[in-house]
Coordinates of C-alpha atoms and ligand atoms in Angstrom, one line a residue:
M1 CA 37.3 141.5 -64.4
L2 CA 35.0 144.1 -64.3
K3 CA 35.4 146.1 -61.0
G4 CA 32.4 147.1 -58.5
M5 CA 31.4 150.4 -58.3
M6 CA 31.2 151.2 -54.7
L7 CA 33.1 153.3 -52.1
D8 CA 36.3 151.7 -51.0
R9 CA 35.5 152.8 -46.9
P10 CA 37.6 151.1 -44.4
L11 CA 36.3 148.2 -41.4
S12 CA 37.4 150.6 -38.0
I13 CA 36.9 149.6 -34.6
P14 CA 36.1 153.2 -33.4
A15 CA 33.0 153.4 -35.9
I16 CA 31.5 150.3 -33.5
I17 CA 31.3 152.9 -30.5
D18 CA 30.5 155.6 -32.7
Y19 CA 27.5 153.8 -34.2
A20 CA 26.4 152.5 -30.7
A21 CA 26.5 156.0 -29.1
E22 CA 24.3 157.4 -31.6
V23 CA 22.2 154.6 -32.6
H24 CA 22.1 152.6 -29.1
P25 CA 22.6 155.3 -26.7
N26 CA 20.9 154.4 -23.7
A27 CA 22.4 150.3 -23.8
E28 CA 24.0 150.2 -20.8
I29 CA 27.1 149.3 -19.3
V30 CA 27.5 147.8 -15.8
S31 CA 30.6 146.9 -13.8
V32 CA 31.7 145.6 -10.7
T33 CA 34.6 147.7 -9.9
V34 CA 38.0 146.6 -8.4
E35 CA 37.7 149.8 -5.8
G36 CA 34.1 148.2 -4.7
G37 CA 30.5 148.9 -5.6
I38 CA 29.1 148.9 -9.0
H39 CA 29.3 151.9 -11.7
R40 CA 26.9 152.4 -14.4
T41 CA 26.9 153.8 -17.6
N42 CA 25.6 153.7 -21.4
Y43 CA 27.0 153.8 -24.8
K44 CA 26.4 157.6 -25.0
D45 CA 28.4 158.5 -22.4
I46 CA 31.0 156.1 -22.5
R47 CA 31.9 156.9 -25.7
K48 CA 32.5 160.5 -24.2
R49 CA 35.0 158.9 -21.9
I50 CA 36.7 157.1 -24.6
A51 CA 37.1 160.6 -26.9
S52 CA 39.0 162.2 -23.7
L53 CA 41.2 159.3 -22.9
A54 CA 41.9 158.8 -26.4
H55 CA 43.2 162.8 -26.3
G56 CA 45.1 161.7 -22.9
L57 CA 46.9 159.0 -24.9
L58 CA 48.1 161.3 -27.8
A59 CA 49.1 164.0 -24.8
L60 CA 51.0 161.2 -23.2
G61 CA 53.2 160.7 -26.8
V62 CA 51.2 157.5 -27.7
K63 CA 51.9 157.3 -31.8
P64 CA 50.5 155.2 -34.1
S65 CA 51.5 151.6 -33.8
D66 CA 52.7 151.8 -30.6
R67 CA 51.9 149.0 -28.3
V68 CA 49.4 149.8 -25.2
A69 CA 49.4 147.0 -22.5
T70 CA 46.8 146.4 -20.2
L71 CA 46.4 143.8 -17.4
A72 CA 42.7 144.0 -16.1
W73 CA 39.5 142.6 -15.0
N74 CA 36.2 143.0 -16.9
G75 CA 34.9 146.5 -16.7
Y76 CA 34.3 150.2 -18.1
R77 CA 37.8 151.4 -17.6
H78 CA 39.0 148.5 -19.8
F79 CA 36.7 148.9 -22.2
E80 CA 37.5 152.2 -22.9
L81 CA 41.0 151.1 -23.3
Y82 CA 39.8 148.7 -26.2
Y83 CA 38.7 151.6 -28.1
A84 CA 40.6 154.9 -27.3
I85 CA 43.7 153.0 -28.0
S86 CA 43.0 151.3 -31.1
G87 CA 40.8 154.5 -32.0
I88 CA 44.5 156.6 -32.5
G89 CA 45.9 153.8 -34.7
A90 CA 48.0 152.6 -31.6
V91 CA 47.8 148.5 -30.7
C92 CA 45.7 147.3 -27.5
H93 CA 47.8 144.6 -26.2
T94 CA 45.8 142.8 -23.2
I95 CA 47.6 140.6 -20.9
N96 CA 46.2 137.8 -18.6
P97 CA 47.3 138.2 -15.2
R98 CA 47.1 134.7 -14.4
L99 CA 50.3 134.1 -16.2
F100 CA 53.3 133.2 -14.6
P101 CA 55.5 136.1 -14.0
E102 CA 58.6 135.1 -16.1
Q103 CA 55.4 134.3 -19.3
L104 CA 54.3 138.3 -18.1
A105 CA 58.0 139.8 -18.2
Y106 CA 58.5 137.7 -21.9
I107 CA 55.4 139.3 -23.2
V108 CA 55.7 142.9 -22.3
N109 CA 59.4 142.9 -23.6
H110 CA 58.8 140.8 -26.4
A111 CA 55.8 143.2 -27.9
Q112 CA 57.6 146.0 -26.5
D113 CA 55.1 147.8 -24.7
S114 CA 55.5 151.5 -24.0
L115 CA 52.7 151.9 -21.5
L116 CA 51.1 149.6 -19.0
F117 CA 47.7 150.2 -17.6
F118 CA 46.5 148.1 -14.9
D119 CA 43.9 147.8 -12.4
I120 CA 44.7 148.9 -8.6
T121 CA 44.4 144.7 -7.5
F122 CA 47.6 144.2 -9.6
A123 CA 49.9 146.9 -8.4
P124 CA 51.7 144.2 -6.2
L125 CA 52.2 141.7 -8.9
V126 CA 53.2 144.9 -11.0
T127 CA 55.9 146.0 -8.6
G128 CA 57.5 142.8 -8.7
L129 CA 57.8 142.7 -12.3
R130 CA 59.1 146.0 -12.8
P131 CA 62.7 145.2 -12.7
K132 CA 62.2 142.7 -15.4
L133 CA 60.4 144.5 -17.8
P134 CA 61.4 147.7 -20.3
S135 CA 62.9 150.7 -18.3
N136 CA 61.3 153.1 -20.6
L137 CA 57.9 151.5 -19.8
K138 CA 55.4 154.0 -18.4
Y139 CA 52.8 152.6 -15.7
V140 CA 49.1 154.2 -15.7
A141 CA 46.8 152.6 -12.4
M142 CA 43.5 152.5 -13.5
T143 CA 41.6 154.2 -11.0
G144 CA 40.6 157.8 -9.5
R145 CA 43.5 160.1 -7.4
E146 CA 41.6 159.0 -4.3
T147 CA 42.2 155.2 -4.6
M148 CA 45.9 155.5 -6.3
P149 CA 47.8 152.5 -5.1
A150 CA 51.4 153.5 -2.8
Q151 CA 54.4 154.7 -5.0
D152 CA 56.6 152.4 -3.6
G153 CA 58.4 150.5 -6.4
L154 CA 56.0 152.5 -8.9
D155 CA 57.7 156.2 -9.0
G156 CA 56.2 158.2 -12.0
L157 CA 53.1 156.2 -11.8
L158 CA 50.2 158.0 -13.5
C159 CA 46.8 158.1 -12.7
Y160 CA 44.2 157.2 -15.3
E161 CA 41.1 159.7 -14.3
D162 CA 43.8 162.2 -14.4
L163 CA 44.2 161.3 -18.2
L164 CA 41.1 162.0 -19.0
A165 CA 40.4 165.0 -16.8
G166 CA 40.3 168.4 -18.9
Q167 CA 40.5 166.7 -22.4
P168 CA 37.9 167.3 -24.9
D169 CA 34.8 164.7 -25.0
T170 CA 34.7 164.7 -28.7
I171 CA 37.1 162.9 -31.0
V172 CA 37.3 163.0 -34.7
W173 CA 39.3 159.6 -35.4
P174 CA 42.2 159.7 -37.7
E175 CA 41.4 157.7 -40.7
L176 CA 43.1 154.4 -40.7
D177 CA 44.0 151.9 -43.3
E178 CA 41.5 148.7 -42.1
N179 CA 44.4 146.4 -42.2
T180 CA 46.1 148.7 -39.3
A181 CA 47.0 146.5 -36.3
A182 CA 43.9 147.4 -33.5
A183 CA 45.2 144.6 -30.9
L184 CA 47.4 141.9 -29.5
S185 CA 46.7 138.7 -27.5
Y186 CA 49.2 136.2 -26.8
T187 CA 48.3 132.7 -26.8
S188 CA 48.8 131.0 -23.4
G189 CA 52.0 129.3 -24.4
T190 CA 50.4 125.8 -23.3
T191 CA 52.9 124.9 -25.9
G192 CA 56.4 126.6 -25.7
E193 CA 56.9 130.4 -25.5
P194 CA 53.4 132.7 -25.8
K195 CA 52.9 133.7 -29.3
G196 CA 51.5 136.7 -30.3
V197 CA 48.3 137.3 -32.5
L198 CA 48.3 140.9 -33.8
Y199 CA 44.3 141.5 -35.0
S200 CA 43.5 144.1 -37.2
H201 CA 40.5 146.7 -37.7
R202 CA 39.2 144.9 -40.4
S203 CA 39.5 141.2 -38.5
N204 CA 38.0 142.5 -35.5
V205 CA 35.0 144.4 -37.3
L206 CA 34.2 141.5 -39.4
H207 CA 34.5 138.6 -36.4
A208 CA 32.5 140.9 -34.5
T209 CA 29.5 140.9 -37.3
S210 CA 29.9 137.6 -37.8
G211 CA 29.7 136.4 -34.3
V212 CA 26.4 138.6 -33.8
I213 CA 25.4 136.6 -37.4
G214 CA 26.3 133.0 -35.8
S215 CA 24.2 133.9 -32.2
P216 CA 21.6 135.8 -32.8
R217 CA 19.4 135.2 -29.6
A218 CA 22.4 136.6 -27.6
F219 CA 22.4 139.8 -29.1
G220 CA 19.8 142.7 -29.7
S221 CA 18.7 145.7 -27.9
D222 CA 16.7 144.1 -25.6
R223 CA 19.5 142.0 -24.0
K224 CA 22.0 141.6 -21.3
I225 CA 25.2 139.9 -22.1
L226 CA 27.7 139.3 -19.2
P227 CA 30.9 138.2 -20.5
V228 CA 32.8 135.8 -18.0
V229 CA 35.2 135.0 -20.5
P230 CA 37.9 137.9 -19.6
L231 CA 38.9 141.1 -21.5
F232 CA 42.3 140.0 -21.2
H233 CA 41.6 136.6 -23.1
V234 CA 41.4 137.0 -26.9
N235 CA 39.2 140.3 -26.9
A236 CA 36.7 138.7 -24.6
W237 CA 35.3 136.5 -27.4
G238 CA 34.6 139.3 -29.6
L239 CA 32.1 140.4 -26.9
P240 CA 33.1 144.2 -26.2
Y241 CA 32.5 144.8 -30.0
S242 CA 29.9 142.7 -30.9
A243 CA 27.6 143.9 -28.0
P244 CA 27.9 147.8 -28.7
L245 CA 27.6 146.5 -32.4
S246 CA 24.2 145.4 -32.1
G247 CA 23.1 147.2 -28.9
T248 CA 23.3 144.9 -26.3
S249 CA 23.8 145.8 -22.9
L250 CA 27.2 144.7 -21.3
V251 CA 27.6 143.5 -17.3
F252 CA 31.1 143.4 -16.6
P253 CA 31.7 140.9 -13.4
G254 CA 35.3 142.8 -12.4
P255 CA 37.3 140.8 -10.3
K256 CA 34.5 138.6 -8.7
L257 CA 34.2 135.5 -10.8
D258 CA 33.3 132.8 -8.0
G259 CA 29.9 131.1 -8.5
A260 CA 27.5 133.1 -5.7
S261 CA 29.2 136.6 -6.9
L262 CA 28.3 135.9 -10.6
F263 CA 24.7 134.1 -9.4
D264 CA 23.9 137.4 -7.6
L265 CA 25.2 140.0 -10.2
M266 CA 23.0 138.2 -12.7
D267 CA 20.0 138.2 -10.5
R268 CA 20.7 141.8 -10.0
E269 CA 20.9 142.9 -13.3
K270 CA 18.9 140.2 -15.0
V271 CA 21.6 139.2 -17.5
H272 CA 20.3 137.3 -20.4
N273 CA 23.4 135.7 -21.2
S274 CA 26.4 134.8 -20.6
W275 CA 30.0 133.5 -21.9
G276 CA 32.6 131.7 -20.5
V277 CA 34.7 128.3 -20.0
P278 CA 33.2 125.2 -18.2
T279 CA 35.3 125.5 -14.8
V280 CA 33.4 128.8 -14.5
W281 CA 30.3 127.1 -15.2
L282 CA 30.8 124.7 -12.8
G283 CA 30.9 127.2 -9.5
L284 CA 27.5 128.8 -11.2
L285 CA 26.0 125.8 -11.3
N286 CA 27.1 124.7 -7.9
E287 CA 25.4 127.9 -6.8
M288 CA 22.1 126.9 -8.5
K289 CA 22.0 123.7 -6.9
L290 CA 22.1 125.3 -3.7
R291 CA 19.7 127.9 -4.3
G292 CA 17.3 125.4 -6.0
R293 CA 16.8 128.0 -9.4
K294 CA 19.0 130.1 -11.9
P295 CA 19.3 133.6 -11.7
E296 CA 16.4 135.6 -13.0
G297 CA 16.0 136.3 -16.5
L298 CA 19.2 133.9 -17.5
A299 CA 18.2 132.1 -20.7
Q300 CA 21.3 131.2 -22.4
V301 CA 24.9 130.6 -21.3
L302 CA 27.5 130.2 -24.1
I303 CA 30.3 127.5 -23.0
G304 CA 34.0 127.4 -25.1
G305 CA 37.4 127.4 -24.8
S306 CA 37.4 123.9 -24.1
A307 CA 35.1 121.0 -24.2
A308 CA 31.7 121.3 -22.7
P309 CA 31.0 118.4 -20.9
Q310 CA 27.5 116.6 -21.7
P311 CA 26.3 116.2 -17.8
M312 CA 27.1 120.1 -17.7
I313 CA 25.1 121.0 -20.9
E314 CA 22.2 118.5 -19.7
T315 CA 21.9 120.2 -16.2
F316 CA 21.7 123.5 -17.5
E317 CA 19.1 122.4 -20.0
R318 CA 17.0 119.9 -17.7
D319 CA 17.1 120.9 -14.4
F320 CA 17.2 124.8 -14.8
G321 CA 15.7 125.9 -18.2
V322 CA 19.3 127.5 -19.5
E323 CA 19.7 126.9 -22.9
V324 CA 23.4 125.9 -23.8
C325 CA 25.7 127.1 -26.9
H326 CA 28.6 125.0 -27.2
G327 CA 31.4 126.9 -29.6
W328 CA 34.8 126.3 -30.1
G329 CA 37.7 128.8 -31.0
M330 CA 41.1 129.6 -30.4
T331 CA 43.1 133.0 -30.0
E332 CA 44.3 133.0 -33.9
M333 CA 41.0 132.9 -35.1
S334 CA 39.8 136.2 -33.3
P335 CA 38.6 133.6 -31.7
I336 CA 35.2 132.0 -32.5
G337 CA 35.1 129.6 -34.9
T338 CA 32.3 127.7 -34.7
L339 CA 28.8 128.0 -32.6
G340 CA 26.4 125.5 -31.7
T341 CA 23.6 127.7 -32.6
L342 CA 20.5 125.1 -33.8
T343 CA 17.8 125.6 -36.4
P344 CA 14.1 125.5 -36.2
E345 CA 14.1 121.7 -37.3
M346 CA 16.7 120.9 -34.8
E347 CA 14.7 122.5 -31.9
Q348 CA 11.9 120.3 -32.6
L349 CA 14.4 117.2 -31.6
S350 CA 14.1 115.0 -28.5
F351 CA 16.0 116.2 -25.5
E352 CA 18.6 113.0 -26.1
E353 CA 18.9 114.1 -30.0
R354 CA 19.3 117.6 -29.0
I355 CA 21.8 117.0 -26.1
A356 CA 23.8 115.0 -28.7
L357 CA 24.4 117.9 -31.2
K358 CA 25.0 120.3 -28.1
V359 CA 27.8 118.3 -27.2
R360 CA 29.7 118.7 -30.7
Q361 CA 31.3 122.4 -31.3
G362 CA 28.6 123.7 -33.4
R363 CA 28.9 124.8 -37.0
R364 CA 31.0 127.5 -38.6
L365 CA 30.8 131.2 -38.6
F366 CA 30.2 132.8 -41.6
M367 CA 33.5 133.7 -43.1
V368 CA 35.3 131.1 -41.5
E369 CA 36.3 127.7 -44.0
M370 CA 37.0 124.3 -42.4
K371 CA 38.4 121.4 -44.0
I372 CA 40.4 118.6 -41.8
V373 CA 43.4 116.9 -43.4
D374 CA 45.2 112.8 -43.1
E375 CA 49.0 113.5 -41.7
N376 CA 49.9 114.2 -45.5
G377 CA 48.0 117.1 -45.8
K378 CA 45.2 115.3 -47.8
E379 CA 41.7 116.6 -47.4
L380 CA 39.4 113.9 -45.4
P381 CA 35.5 113.6 -46.3
K382 CA 33.3 115.8 -43.9
D383 CA 31.1 112.3 -43.1
G384 CA 31.0 112.6 -39.4
E385 CA 33.3 109.3 -39.5
A386 CA 37.2 110.4 -40.7
F387 CA 38.9 112.7 -38.4
G388 CA 42.0 114.5 -39.3
E389 CA 43.7 117.8 -38.5
L390 CA 41.5 120.7 -38.4
C391 CA 42.6 123.4 -40.6
V392 CA 41.0 126.9 -41.0
R393 CA 40.6 129.8 -43.4
G394 CA 39.2 133.3 -43.1
P395 CA 39.6 137.4 -42.7
S396 CA 39.6 136.6 -38.9
V397 CA 42.4 134.0 -39.1
A398 CA 45.9 134.8 -38.2
S399 CA 48.6 134.3 -41.1
G400 CA 51.3 134.0 -38.2
Y401 CA 52.7 135.5 -35.2
Y402 CA 54.0 138.8 -34.4
N403 CA 57.9 138.9 -34.9
N404 CA 58.0 135.1 -34.7
E405 CA 59.1 133.8 -38.1
A406 CA 59.8 130.2 -36.9
A407 CA 56.1 129.8 -35.4
T408 CA 54.9 131.6 -38.6
A409 CA 56.9 129.4 -40.8
Q410 CA 54.9 126.7 -39.4
A411 CA 51.8 128.3 -38.9
L412 CA 49.9 127.5 -42.6
D413 CA 49.9 124.7 -44.9
A414 CA 50.7 124.3 -48.6
E415 CA 47.5 125.9 -49.8
G416 CA 47.4 128.7 -47.0
W417 CA 45.3 127.6 -44.4
F418 CA 45.7 127.6 -40.8
R419 CA 46.8 124.3 -39.0
T420 CA 44.9 124.6 -35.5
G421 CA 46.7 121.7 -34.0
D422 CA 43.3 120.2 -33.1
V423 CA 42.1 116.8 -34.5
A424 CA 38.5 116.8 -35.7
K425 CA 35.7 115.6 -37.7
I426 CA 32.9 117.4 -39.5
T427 CA 29.5 115.7 -40.2
P428 CA 28.1 116.4 -43.6
D429 CA 25.4 118.9 -42.0
G430 CA 28.8 120.9 -40.7
F431 CA 28.9 120.3 -37.2
L432 CA 32.1 120.3 -35.8
Q433 CA 33.5 117.4 -33.5
I434 CA 36.6 118.3 -31.9
V435 CA 38.4 115.1 -30.8
D436 CA 41.3 116.2 -29.1
R437 CA 44.0 118.4 -29.3
T438 CA 47.1 116.6 -31.2
K439 CA 48.8 116.3 -28.6
D440 CA 46.5 115.2 -25.7
L441 CA 45.3 112.2 -27.9
V442 CA 45.6 108.8 -26.5
K443 CA 47.5 106.7 -29.4
S444 CA 47.3 103.0 -28.0
G445 CA 48.5 100.4 -30.4
G446 CA 47.5 102.6 -33.6
E447 CA 44.3 103.3 -32.3
W448 CA 43.3 106.5 -31.1
I449 CA 41.3 107.7 -27.8
S450 CA 40.1 111.0 -27.5
S451 CA 40.7 112.1 -23.9
I452 CA 37.7 114.6 -24.1
D453 CA 35.5 111.8 -24.9
L454 CA 36.6 109.9 -21.9
E455 CA 36.4 112.6 -19.6
N456 CA 33.0 113.3 -20.9
A457 CA 31.9 109.9 -19.9
A458 CA 33.7 109.9 -16.7
L459 CA 31.8 113.2 -15.8
G460 CA 28.7 111.2 -15.9
C461 CA 30.1 108.8 -13.2
P462 CA 28.2 109.5 -9.7
G463 CA 31.0 110.9 -7.3
V464 CA 33.0 112.6 -9.8
A465 CA 33.8 116.2 -9.6
H466 CA 36.3 117.0 -12.0
C467 CA 38.7 115.0 -13.6
A468 CA 41.3 114.7 -16.5
V469 CA 42.7 111.9 -19.0
L470 CA 46.4 111.8 -19.9
A471 CA 48.0 109.3 -22.3
M472 CA 50.9 107.4 -20.2
P473 CA 53.5 105.7 -21.6
H474 CA 53.1 101.6 -22.1
P475 CA 55.4 99.5 -23.3
R476 CA 53.1 97.3 -25.1
W477 CA 50.5 99.5 -26.7
G478 CA 52.8 103.0 -27.1
E479 CA 50.3 104.7 -24.8
R480 CA 47.3 104.2 -22.4
P481 CA 45.1 106.4 -20.8
L482 CA 45.3 107.2 -17.2
L483 CA 41.8 108.9 -15.6
V484 CA 42.6 111.3 -12.7
V485 CA 39.6 112.1 -10.8
V486 CA 38.6 115.3 -8.5
P487 CA 35.6 113.3 -6.4
K488 CA 32.6 115.5 -5.5
P489 CA 32.8 116.6 -1.5
D490 CA 31.7 113.9 0.9
A491 CA 32.1 111.1 -1.9
K492 CA 34.2 108.4 -1.7
P493 CA 33.8 106.8 -5.5
A494 CA 35.7 103.6 -5.8
K495 CA 37.8 103.1 -8.9
E496 CA 36.6 99.5 -9.6
D497 CA 33.0 101.2 -9.9
I498 CA 34.1 104.2 -12.4
L499 CA 36.0 101.7 -14.5
T500 CA 32.6 99.5 -14.5
Y501 CA 30.6 103.0 -15.0
L502 CA 33.1 103.4 -18.1
S503 CA 32.8 100.3 -19.5
T504 CA 29.3 100.9 -20.3
K505 CA 30.0 104.3 -21.9
V506 CA 33.0 103.8 -24.2
A507 CA 34.5 100.6 -25.9
S508 CA 36.5 98.0 -23.8
W509 CA 39.7 99.0 -25.2
Q510 CA 39.3 102.5 -24.4
V511 CA 38.8 101.8 -20.9
P512 CA 41.2 103.8 -18.5
D513 CA 44.4 101.5 -17.1
D514 CA 43.8 103.2 -13.4
V515 CA 42.2 105.8 -11.8
L516 CA 44.1 108.4 -9.6
F517 CA 42.1 110.5 -7.1
V518 CA 43.8 113.8 -6.6
E519 CA 42.2 116.8 -4.2
S520 CA 42.4 119.4 -7.9
I521 CA 43.7 119.4 -11.0
P522 CA 45.7 122.0 -12.2
L523 CA 44.6 125.1 -14.1
T524 CA 46.2 127.1 -17.3
A525 CA 45.9 130.8 -17.0
T526 CA 42.6 130.6 -18.8
A527 CA 41.3 128.4 -16.5
K528 CA 41.3 124.9 -18.8
I529 CA 43.0 122.0 -17.4
S530 CA 46.7 122.4 -17.7
K531 CA 47.6 118.9 -19.0
L532 CA 51.3 120.5 -19.5
E533 CA 51.4 120.7 -15.4
L534 CA 49.6 117.4 -14.7
R535 CA 52.1 115.7 -16.8
K536 CA 54.7 117.4 -14.9
L537 CA 53.3 115.9 -11.5
L538 CA 52.9 113.0 -12.6
K539 CA 56.2 112.2 -14.3
D540 CA 57.2 109.1 -12.0
Y541 CA 53.9 107.7 -12.1
V542 CA 53.8 104.4 -13.9
L543 CA 50.6 102.7 -15.0
P544 CA 50.1 99.2 -12.9
T545 CA 49.6 97.4 -16.8
A546 CA 53.0 99.3 -17.6
A547 CA 55.2 98.0 -14.7
Ligands
ADP1 P1 45.4 128.1 -26.0 O1 46.5 126.9 -26.9 O2 46.7 128.9 -25.1 O3 44.6 127.6 -24.7 P2 43.6 129.0 -26.9 O4 42.8 130.0 -25.6 O5 43.3 130.0 -28.2 O6 44.8 129.0 -26.4 O7 42.6 127.7 -27.0 C1 42.2 127.2 -28.2 C2 42.1 125.5 -28.4 O8 41.5 125.4 -27.0 C3 41.8 125.1 -29.1 O9 42.6 124.5 -30.1 C4 41.0 123.3 -28.8 O10 42.0 122.9 -28.6 C5 40.5 124.1 -27.1 N1 39.2 124.3 -27.3 C6 38.3 125.9 -27.4 N2 36.8 125.2 -27.2 C7 36.9 124.0 -27.4 C8 35.6 123.4 -27.6 N3 34.3 123.6 -27.3 N4 36.0 122.0 -27.2 C9 37.2 121.6 -27.6 N5 38.3 122.2 -27.4 C10 38.3 123.4 -27.2

């Protein structure tokens, strides 16, 4: 085979911030800080602090391949760590502080982190965890001298700003092989122990690039983007890389994620676009309804991480003129797999037709390949009808799990495709429609009922604020659906009314066998409905039809 004659230069994460500092020096990074107040910087100045931090890490003895952990909100220091750690060849291990303490301890021990950086709000959490963490782990509080937390239980605690002080503000990055590990993120462990996904410089650069290509209206030097999705959750869906790559300004919300705080921040900073999971948007939409308007400048939201409910998409688009882009992905895909960007022809369709497209999870990013297979691994047609397990392939898709041979052995199918554990349909024009997670499908008498479809339908019912569908054991059908509902404040929806409403929206055999009213539904560490917890809570519940 004749080989191309081009230079073989490695893809590198620090090259992104170098590029942004040079080409988009004045694009801003605005952060709500944990200490209180707003911090403003830009790509040119933050590049200097990243260089100083990198020198500080080297002075602390951080070596290539060392895992350096973070437990922090979305803010400029966390962003600096992303680049400084990966830039010197170490691995930026972001940890989700909302996990249970046992899971946090498991993750730090499994990853064998050598340093742990944390926001001062997490000082009590870290103090409590310390006895369960490796004895040689060093701790750094991400703040200045004047706001350092008390040292009780954290002796030897280092100060972030001290690490930077006096260090040079320029650096020549070491040249790394592009397949060098750069970042580590554990799945939230909705099914068993958390599993580590180890990203490389190459995979993250390619993912960020295809993210910009796949969502062109979100990025650009005249845009401001607000990641509500945390930097501790799968690289905030790639935004800390794709924003500087495209010169897009970043607005970081810090710990303030309630609807009112997000509204005020978006309004003040004229945020153009924001990314997050559906539960976050429930809060913002409530605030928008209360104030009778959208935050000034907000043009688009990206909803991903779990299915975007149709009523939510409709409210954003029809009531507030905010365009919705629905995305799907997973930790193992860096994480974006598909985005719901429409073509100009699709934009011309009627409101109902556009919504029908947006309820689907969008189309694949460049470099992501998708197929659906039956239980024997045989590929099914992409006809929008057949559904089976979704498998994916691409340079930003995991080939296995960090130090976990058992999970790695099951990750790929015989042809080397990653098995997602999601059940999906794919239409001839490439739209992905997630039917369910394999384990959440309701298997009723040989037919499958999508819990996502039922939840979507139930959310359209007056009086329903939040809901979840669970498969419940049934002596005749194997499983039947149970609908768990959190009513809207001041609403008292009747079970019969909800079931009657649903019978006009779904086939009669899909209508749930019962409705259970609750005050709240448990959420996972990534603010998704925790069906695992809900199942535990309802372990003694028996469907009336099964009694
Ligand atoms: P975890 O399994 O720890 O929650 P992720 O955060 O990586 O891990 O979640 C990935 C899963 O979330 C996907 O496999 C899929 O089941 C679900 N998911 C993500 N986005 C969507 C979406 N837009 N619609 C439906 N499900 C989604």
